[in-house]
PDB file of C-alpha atoms in Angstrom:
ATOM      1  CA  MET U 145       2.726  17.693  -8.264  1.00 41.00           C
ATOM      2  CA  GLY U 146       5.497  19.190 -10.341  1.00 41.00           C
ATOM      3  CA  ASN U 147       4.754  22.789  -9.336  1.00 41.00           C
ATOM      4  CA  THR U 148       7.128  25.034  -7.384  1.00 38.00           C
ATOM      5  CA  ARG U 149       4.891  24.896  -4.334  1.00 42.00           C
ATOM      6  CA  SER U 150       5.594  21.155  -3.959  1.00 42.00           C
ATOM      7  CA  SER U 151       9.364  21.373  -4.157  1.00 63.00           C
ATOM      8  CA  LYS U 152      10.039  24.087  -1.519  1.00 80.00           C
ATOM      9  CA  GLY U 153       9.647  21.611   1.347  1.00 88.00           C
ATOM     10  CA  ALA U 154      11.222  18.670  -0.452  1.00 94.00           C
ATOM     11  CA  TYR U 155      14.120  16.727   0.993  1.00 95.00           C
ATOM     12  CA  SER U 156      17.369  16.604  -0.942  1.00 94.00           C
ATOM     13  CA  LYS U 157      18.274  13.265  -2.497  1.00 91.00           C
ATOM     14  CA  SER U 158      20.800  12.647   0.290  1.00 93.00           C
ATOM     15  CA  GLU U 159      18.166  13.459   2.951  1.00 94.00           C
ATOM     16  CA  ALA U 160      15.718  11.136   1.187  1.00 95.00           C
ATOM     17  CA  GLU U 161      18.226   8.258   0.921  1.00 95.00           C
ATOM     18  CA  PRO U 162      17.094   6.441   4.137  1.00 95.00           C
ATOM     19  CA  TYR U 163      13.500   6.626   2.912  1.00 97.00           C
ATOM     20  CA  LEU U 164      14.521   5.328  -0.506  1.00 96.00           C
ATOM     21  CA  GLU U 165      15.943   2.200   1.099  1.00 94.00           C
ATOM     22  CA  LYS U 166      12.910   1.827   3.368  1.00 96.00           C
ATOM     23  CA  LEU U 167      10.526   2.209   0.415  1.00 97.00           C
ATOM     24  CA  LYS U 168      12.436  -0.333  -1.684  1.00 95.00           C
ATOM     25  CA  LEU U 169      12.302  -2.898   1.136  1.00 94.00           C
ATOM     26  CA  LEU U 170       8.612  -2.207   1.767  1.00 94.00           C
ATOM     27  CA  ARG U 171       7.881  -2.507  -1.951  1.00 94.00           C
ATOM     28  CA  ALA U 172       9.677  -5.851  -2.217  1.00 91.00           C
ATOM     29  CA  ARG U 173       7.756  -7.222   0.769  1.00 90.00           C
ATOM     30  CA  MET U 174       4.433  -5.980  -0.590  1.00 88.00           C
ATOM     31  CA  VAL U 175       5.085  -7.455  -4.033  1.00 88.00           C
ATOM     32  CA  GLY U 176       5.615 -10.803  -2.324  1.00 84.00           C
ATOM     33  CA  ASP U 177       2.441 -10.335  -0.283  1.00 78.00           C
ATOM     34  CA  THR U 178       0.355  -9.422  -3.317  1.00 78.00           C
ATOM     35  CA  ASN U 179       1.721 -12.364  -5.293  1.00 79.00           C
ATOM     36  CA  TYR U 180       0.818 -14.692  -2.429  1.00 77.00           C
ATOM     37  CA  LEU U 181      -2.666 -13.196  -2.050  1.00 72.00           C
ATOM     38  CA  ALA U 182      -3.315 -13.399  -5.772  1.00 75.00           C
ATOM     39  CA  ASP U 183      -2.150 -16.991  -5.846  1.00 75.00           C
ATOM     40  CA  SER U 184      -4.232 -18.046  -2.864  1.00 72.00           C
ATOM     41  CA  ALA U 185      -7.346 -16.144  -3.977  1.00 67.00           C
ATOM     42  CA  LEU U 186      -7.366 -16.895  -7.667  1.00 66.00           C
ATOM     43  CA  LYS U 187      -5.487 -20.074  -8.407  1.00 64.00           C
ATOM     44  CA  ARG U 188      -6.307 -22.468  -5.610  1.00 55.00           C
ATOM     45  CA  THR U 189      -9.539 -24.352  -5.254  1.00 53.00           C
ATOM     46  CA  ARG U 190     -10.840 -25.654  -1.943  1.00 49.00           C
ATOM     47  CA  SER U 191      -9.728 -29.169  -2.739  1.00 51.00           C
ATOM     48  CA  ASP U 192      -6.226 -27.942  -3.626  1.00 53.00           C
ATOM     49  CA  ALA U 193      -5.988 -25.913  -0.435  1.00 52.00           C
ATOM     50  CA  ALA U 194      -7.149 -28.791   1.756  1.00 53.00           C
ATOM     51  CA  GLY U 195      -5.251 -31.466  -0.120  1.00 54.00           C
ATOM     52  CA  ASP U 196      -8.581 -33.117  -0.886  1.00 54.00           C
ATOM     53  CA  LEU U 197      -8.317 -35.290  -3.973  1.00 53.00           C
ATOM     54  CA  SER U 198     -11.841 -36.623  -3.614  1.00 52.00           C
ATOM     55  CA  LYS U 199     -14.486 -35.676  -6.147  1.00 52.00           C
ATOM     56  CA  MET U 200     -17.241 -36.033  -3.552  1.00 53.00           C
ATOM     57  CA  PRO U 201     -19.687 -33.138  -3.347  1.00 55.00           C
ATOM     58  CA  ILE U 202     -18.850 -30.583  -0.701  1.00 67.00           C
ATOM     59  CA  HIS U 203     -21.124 -29.099   1.907  1.00 63.00           C
ATOM     60  CA  MET U 204     -22.799 -25.763   1.116  1.00 64.00           C
ATOM     61  CA  ALA U 205     -21.251 -24.203   4.228  1.00 66.00           C
ATOM     62  CA  ASP U 206     -17.807 -25.064   2.885  1.00 63.00           C
ATOM     63  CA  ILE U 207     -18.627 -23.313  -0.380  1.00 64.00           C
ATOM     64  CA  GLY U 208     -19.758 -20.237   1.563  1.00 68.00           C
ATOM     65  CA  SER U 209     -16.569 -20.239   3.620  1.00 69.00           C
ATOM     66  CA  ASP U 210     -14.460 -20.632   0.487  1.00 70.00           C
ATOM     67  CA  ASN U 211     -16.267 -17.730  -1.196  1.00 73.00           C
ATOM     68  CA  TYR U 212     -15.847 -15.543   1.891  1.00 77.00           C
ATOM     69  CA  GLU U 213     -12.113 -16.341   2.104  1.00 77.00           C
ATOM     70  CA  GLN U 214     -11.649 -15.624  -1.590  1.00 74.00           C
ATOM     71  CA  GLU U 215     -13.504 -12.303  -1.374  1.00 81.00           C
ATOM     72  CA  PHE U 216     -11.529 -11.338   1.745  1.00 79.00           C
ATOM     73  CA  SER U 217      -8.240 -12.146  -0.029  1.00 74.00           C
ATOM     74  CA  LEU U 218      -9.282 -10.159  -3.099  1.00 78.00           C
ATOM     75  CA  ASN U 219     -10.154  -7.136  -0.923  1.00 82.00           C
ATOM     76  CA  LEU U 220      -6.762  -7.380   0.786  1.00 82.00           C
ATOM     77  CA  LEU U 221      -5.117  -7.657  -2.618  1.00 83.00           C
ATOM     78  CA  ALA U 222      -6.855  -4.500  -3.828  1.00 86.00           C
ATOM     79  CA  ALA U 223      -5.741  -2.568  -0.733  1.00 87.00           C
ATOM     80  CA  GLU U 224      -2.169  -3.832  -1.126  1.00 87.00           C
ATOM     81  CA  GLN U 225      -2.157  -2.746  -4.771  1.00 89.00           C
ATOM     82  CA  VAL U 226      -3.234   0.779  -3.778  1.00 93.00           C
ATOM     83  CA  THR U 227      -0.401   0.929  -1.234  1.00 93.00           C
ATOM     84  CA  LEU U 228       2.030  -0.419  -3.817  1.00 94.00           C
ATOM     85  CA  ALA U 229       1.014   2.380  -6.203  1.00 95.00           C
ATOM     86  CA  GLU U 230       1.594   4.929  -3.412  1.00 96.00           C
ATOM     87  CA  ILE U 231       5.056   3.458  -2.785  1.00 97.00           C
ATOM     88  CA  ASP U 232       5.872   3.717  -6.498  1.00 96.00           C
ATOM     89  CA  SER U 233       4.682   7.329  -6.442  1.00 96.00           C
ATOM     90  CA  ALA U 234       6.953   8.080  -3.464  1.00 97.00           C
ATOM     91  CA  LEU U 235       9.903   6.498  -5.279  1.00 97.00           C
ATOM     92  CA  ALA U 236       9.155   8.710  -8.287  1.00 96.00           C
ATOM     93  CA  ARG U 237       8.999  11.797  -6.025  1.00 96.00           C
ATOM     94  CA  ILE U 238      12.446  10.929  -4.646  1.00 96.00           C
ATOM     95  CA  GLU U 239      13.766  10.649  -8.189  1.00 95.00           C
ATOM     96  CA  SER U 240      12.206  13.982  -9.220  1.00 94.00           C
ATOM     97  CA  GLY U 241      13.371  15.801  -6.081  1.00 94.00           C
ATOM     98  CA  GLU U 242       9.867  16.359  -4.716  1.00 95.00           C
ATOM     99  CA  TYR U 243       9.894  13.770  -1.909  1.00 97.00           C
ATOM    100  CA  GLY U 244       8.982  14.998   1.545  1.00 96.00           C
ATOM    101  CA  ALA U 245       6.968  18.006   0.407  1.00 96.00           C
ATOM    102  CA  CYS U 246       3.235  17.906   1.100  1.00 96.00           C
ATOM    103  CA  VAL U 247       1.403  17.836  -2.223  1.00 93.00           C
ATOM    104  CA  GLU U 248      -1.370  19.970  -0.701  1.00 94.00           C
ATOM    105  CA  CYS U 249       0.477  22.852   0.997  1.00 95.00           C
ATOM    106  CA  GLY U 250       4.086  22.279  -0.117  1.00 94.00           C
ATOM    107  CA  GLN U 251       5.453  22.318   3.423  1.00 96.00           C
ATOM    108  CA  ARG U 252       8.042  19.774   4.515  1.00 96.00           C
ATOM    109  CA  ILE U 253       6.547  16.582   5.943  1.00 97.00           C
ATOM    110  CA  LYS U 254       8.062  15.815   9.343  1.00 96.00           C
ATOM    111  CA  LYS U 255      10.554  12.961   9.503  1.00 96.00           C
ATOM    112  CA  SER U 256       8.522  11.264  12.246  1.00 96.00           C
ATOM    113  CA  ARG U 257       5.563  11.029   9.841  1.00 97.00           C
ATOM    114  CA  LEU U 258       7.759   9.773   6.985  1.00 97.00           C
ATOM    115  CA  ASN U 259       9.277   7.183   9.322  1.00 96.00           C
ATOM    116  CA  ALA U 260       5.781   5.906  10.074  1.00 96.00           C
ATOM    117  CA  ILE U 261       4.361   6.228   6.541  1.00 96.00           C
ATOM    118  CA  PRO U 262       7.261   6.714   4.110  1.00 97.00           C
ATOM    119  CA  PHE U 263       4.910   6.846   1.097  1.00 97.00           C
ATOM    120  CA  THR U 264       2.630   9.576   2.444  1.00 96.00           C
ATOM    121  CA  HIS U 265       1.739  12.493   0.167  1.00 94.00           C
ATOM    122  CA  TYR U 266       0.532  14.818   2.929  1.00 96.00           C
ATOM    123  CA  CYS U 267       1.774  16.531   6.062  1.00 97.00           C
ATOM    124  CA  ILE U 268      -0.193  15.704   9.201  1.00 96.00           C
ATOM    125  CA  ASP U 269      -2.263  18.928   9.049  1.00 96.00           C
ATOM    126  CA  CYS U 270      -3.364  18.395   5.444  1.00 97.00           C
ATOM    127  CA  ALA U 271      -3.987  14.677   6.052  1.00 96.00           C
ATOM    128  CA  SER U 272      -6.185  15.551   9.055  1.00 96.00           C
ATOM    129  CA  ALA U 273      -8.101  18.147   7.035  1.00 95.00           C
ATOM    130  CA  ARG U 274      -8.673  15.630   4.218  1.00 94.00           C
ATOM    131  CA  ASP U 275      -9.859  13.084   6.772  1.00 92.00           C
ATOM    132  CA  GLN U 276     -12.352  15.576   8.234  1.00 92.00           C
ATOM    133  CA  GLU U 277     -13.657  16.424   4.729  1.00 92.00           C
ATOM    134  CA  SER U 278     -14.161  12.774   3.839  1.00 88.00           C
ATOM    135  CA  ARG U 279     -16.129  12.147   7.037  1.00 87.00           C
ATOM    136  CA  GLY U 280     -18.535  14.840   6.089  1.00 74.00           C
TER     137      GLY U 280
END
């Protein structure tokens, strides 16, 4: 990512400033979301969540629902952590002066795309090509 091809389409630090603020706000919100998901998925038992202080056995369907909810929360947490890593990468690209340049072709990523996905690594053409490759 540190090659000359990547930096030719990069935004200057002043051009990247609005995205820096957007990324910082998005990162703060996502950190809160991931903390909440981790707390709800890993630290709370069914009885804690329901306020149930009884030690009576619970129904098997409740256990299944609890397991499903925990697995769903853990999957969301994993996806949020991937996005958080992409946000951190975008913040590093701003700092290094490489933000806004497609890491594939080096062309400038359009502002409309960065407004929608400020942590994107790819211009729309390269993202579409990667999508087509992954679909087979």
